[in-house]
C-alpha positions as MATLAB code, in Angstrom:
seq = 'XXXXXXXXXXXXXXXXXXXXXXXXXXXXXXXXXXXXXXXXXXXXXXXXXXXXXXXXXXXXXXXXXXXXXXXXXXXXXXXXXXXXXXXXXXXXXXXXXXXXXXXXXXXXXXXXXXXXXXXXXXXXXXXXXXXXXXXXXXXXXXXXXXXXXXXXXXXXX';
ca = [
     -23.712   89.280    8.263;
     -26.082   86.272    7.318;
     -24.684   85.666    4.212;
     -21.203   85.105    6.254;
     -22.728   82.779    8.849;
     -24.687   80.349    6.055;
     -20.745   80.688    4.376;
     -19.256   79.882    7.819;
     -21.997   76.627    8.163;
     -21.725   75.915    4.363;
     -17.984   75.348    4.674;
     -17.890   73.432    8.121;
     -20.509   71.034    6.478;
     -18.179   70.465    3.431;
     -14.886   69.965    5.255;
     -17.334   68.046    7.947;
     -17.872   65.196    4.657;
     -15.065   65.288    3.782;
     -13.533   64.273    6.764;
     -16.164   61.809    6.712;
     -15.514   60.059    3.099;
     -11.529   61.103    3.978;
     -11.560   57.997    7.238;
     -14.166   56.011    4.791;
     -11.608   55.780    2.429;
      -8.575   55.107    4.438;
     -10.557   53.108    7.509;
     -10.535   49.776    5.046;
      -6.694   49.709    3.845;
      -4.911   47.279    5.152;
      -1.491   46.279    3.680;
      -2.047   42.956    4.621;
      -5.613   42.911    2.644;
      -5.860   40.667   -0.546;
      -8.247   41.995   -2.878;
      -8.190   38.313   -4.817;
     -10.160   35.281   -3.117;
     -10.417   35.074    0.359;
      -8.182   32.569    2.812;
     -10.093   29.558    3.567;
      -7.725   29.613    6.742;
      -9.943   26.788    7.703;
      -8.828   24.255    5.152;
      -5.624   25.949    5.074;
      -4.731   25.065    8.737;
      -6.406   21.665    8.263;
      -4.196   20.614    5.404;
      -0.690   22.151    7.415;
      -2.224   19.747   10.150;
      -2.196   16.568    7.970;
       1.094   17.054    6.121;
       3.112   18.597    9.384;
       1.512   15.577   11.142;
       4.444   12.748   10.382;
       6.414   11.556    7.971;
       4.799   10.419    4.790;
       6.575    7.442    2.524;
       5.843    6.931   -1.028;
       4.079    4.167   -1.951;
       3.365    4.687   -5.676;
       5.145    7.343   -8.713;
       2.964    7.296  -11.907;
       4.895    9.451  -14.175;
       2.059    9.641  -17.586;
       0.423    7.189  -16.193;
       3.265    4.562  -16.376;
       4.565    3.240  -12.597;
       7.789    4.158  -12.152;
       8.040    3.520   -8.164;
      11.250    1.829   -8.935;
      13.024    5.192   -9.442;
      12.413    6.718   -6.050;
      12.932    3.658   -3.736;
      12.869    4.988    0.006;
      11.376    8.866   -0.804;
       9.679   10.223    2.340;
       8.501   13.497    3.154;
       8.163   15.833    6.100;
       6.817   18.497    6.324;
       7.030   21.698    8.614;
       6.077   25.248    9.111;
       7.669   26.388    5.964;
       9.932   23.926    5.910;
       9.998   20.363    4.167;
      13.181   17.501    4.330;
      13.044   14.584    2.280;
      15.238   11.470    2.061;
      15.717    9.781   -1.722;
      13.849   12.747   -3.661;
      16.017   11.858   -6.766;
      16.430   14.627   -8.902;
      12.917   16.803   -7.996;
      12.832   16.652   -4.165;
      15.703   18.568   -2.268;
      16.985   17.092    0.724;
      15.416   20.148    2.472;
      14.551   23.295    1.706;
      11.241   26.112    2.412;
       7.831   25.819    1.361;
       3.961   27.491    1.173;
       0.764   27.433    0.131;
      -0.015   29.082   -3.407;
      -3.818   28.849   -3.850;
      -6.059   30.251   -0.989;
      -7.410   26.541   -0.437;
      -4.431   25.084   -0.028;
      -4.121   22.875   -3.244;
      -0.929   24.235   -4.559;
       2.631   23.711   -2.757;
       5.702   25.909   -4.270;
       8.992   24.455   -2.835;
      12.024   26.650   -2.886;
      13.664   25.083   -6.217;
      10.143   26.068   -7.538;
       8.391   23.160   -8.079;
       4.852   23.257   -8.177;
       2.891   20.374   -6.908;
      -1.344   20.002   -6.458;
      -2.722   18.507   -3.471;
      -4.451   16.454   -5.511;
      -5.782   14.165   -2.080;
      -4.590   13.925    1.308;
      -6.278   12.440    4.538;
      -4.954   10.743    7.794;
      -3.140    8.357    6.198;
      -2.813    9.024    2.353;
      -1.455   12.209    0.257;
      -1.471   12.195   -3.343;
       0.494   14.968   -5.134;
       0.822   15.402   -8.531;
       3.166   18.033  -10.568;
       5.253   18.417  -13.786;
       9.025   17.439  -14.052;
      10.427   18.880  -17.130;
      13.618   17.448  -16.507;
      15.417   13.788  -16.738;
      18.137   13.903  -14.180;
      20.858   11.039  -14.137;
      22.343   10.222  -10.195;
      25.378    8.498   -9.594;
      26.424    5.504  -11.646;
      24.343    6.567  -14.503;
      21.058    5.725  -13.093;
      17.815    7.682  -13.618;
      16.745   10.211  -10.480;
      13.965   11.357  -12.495;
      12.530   11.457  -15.981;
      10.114   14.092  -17.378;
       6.354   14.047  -17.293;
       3.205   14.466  -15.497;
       4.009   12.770  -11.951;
       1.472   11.772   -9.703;
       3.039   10.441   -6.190;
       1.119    8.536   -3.094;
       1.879    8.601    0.211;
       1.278    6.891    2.963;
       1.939    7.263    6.865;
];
């Protein structure tokens, strides 16, 4: 009879820890957990803030470090939640379209047609993006909507 009752206590202490490591285990998963780098939500929302904040006009377009403003006369920006419009994008900005963050400090921009840009600077009243164009695009008439190289564009409000 005692060897039955320290049986009896021997299992309900196993099945005991393993319930215990069991809700361990799945207490933590969360589909919505990243196991990469953490969300500076922080800077995230800060940047969202500054580029959802107004329209933004280019003021300078160094494409490998040659100014080539004269290609995108008139291209302005605005940005929303998720969703961007521009007017005279030439060949690389699409009159509108979706966008997000791709880095978890909210450096990199992926727009729809997937071009990747880095926040390479942006306050209250400048942004400074800079991506690769792979492409040279001709617009109507012939003339040049973009040309391929390593762009970097300024904004200003």
């Amino acid at each position: 009879m005692m060897l039955f009752n320290n049986s009896n206590r021997l299992l309900k202490s196993m099945l005991t820890m393993l319930l215990v490591v069991t809700l361990g285990f799945t207490s933590g998963c969360d589909d919505d957990d990243d196991p990469g780098t953490p969300v500076d939500s922080t800077e995230v929302t800060r940047v969202f803030n500054l580029l959802s904040s107004s329209e933004w006009q280019v003021s300078e377009v160094l494409v490998d470090d040659l100014d080539l403003s004269s290609i995108y006369p008139g291209l302005s920006l605005t940005f929303d939640e998720g969703t961007y419009t521009s007017e005279n994008g030439g060949g690389i900005f699409e009159s509108s379209g979706t966008w997000v963050f791709t880095s978890t400090s909210a450096e990199q921009i992926l727009l729809d047609n997937e071009v990747e840009m880095d926040v390479l600077e942006i306050s209250e009243s400048s942004l400074v993006i800079g991506l690769v164009w792979t492409q040279n695009t001709l617009g109507l008439g012939g003339r040049s909507e973009s040309v391929s190289g390593n762009h970097v564009f300024t904004f200003t409000k």
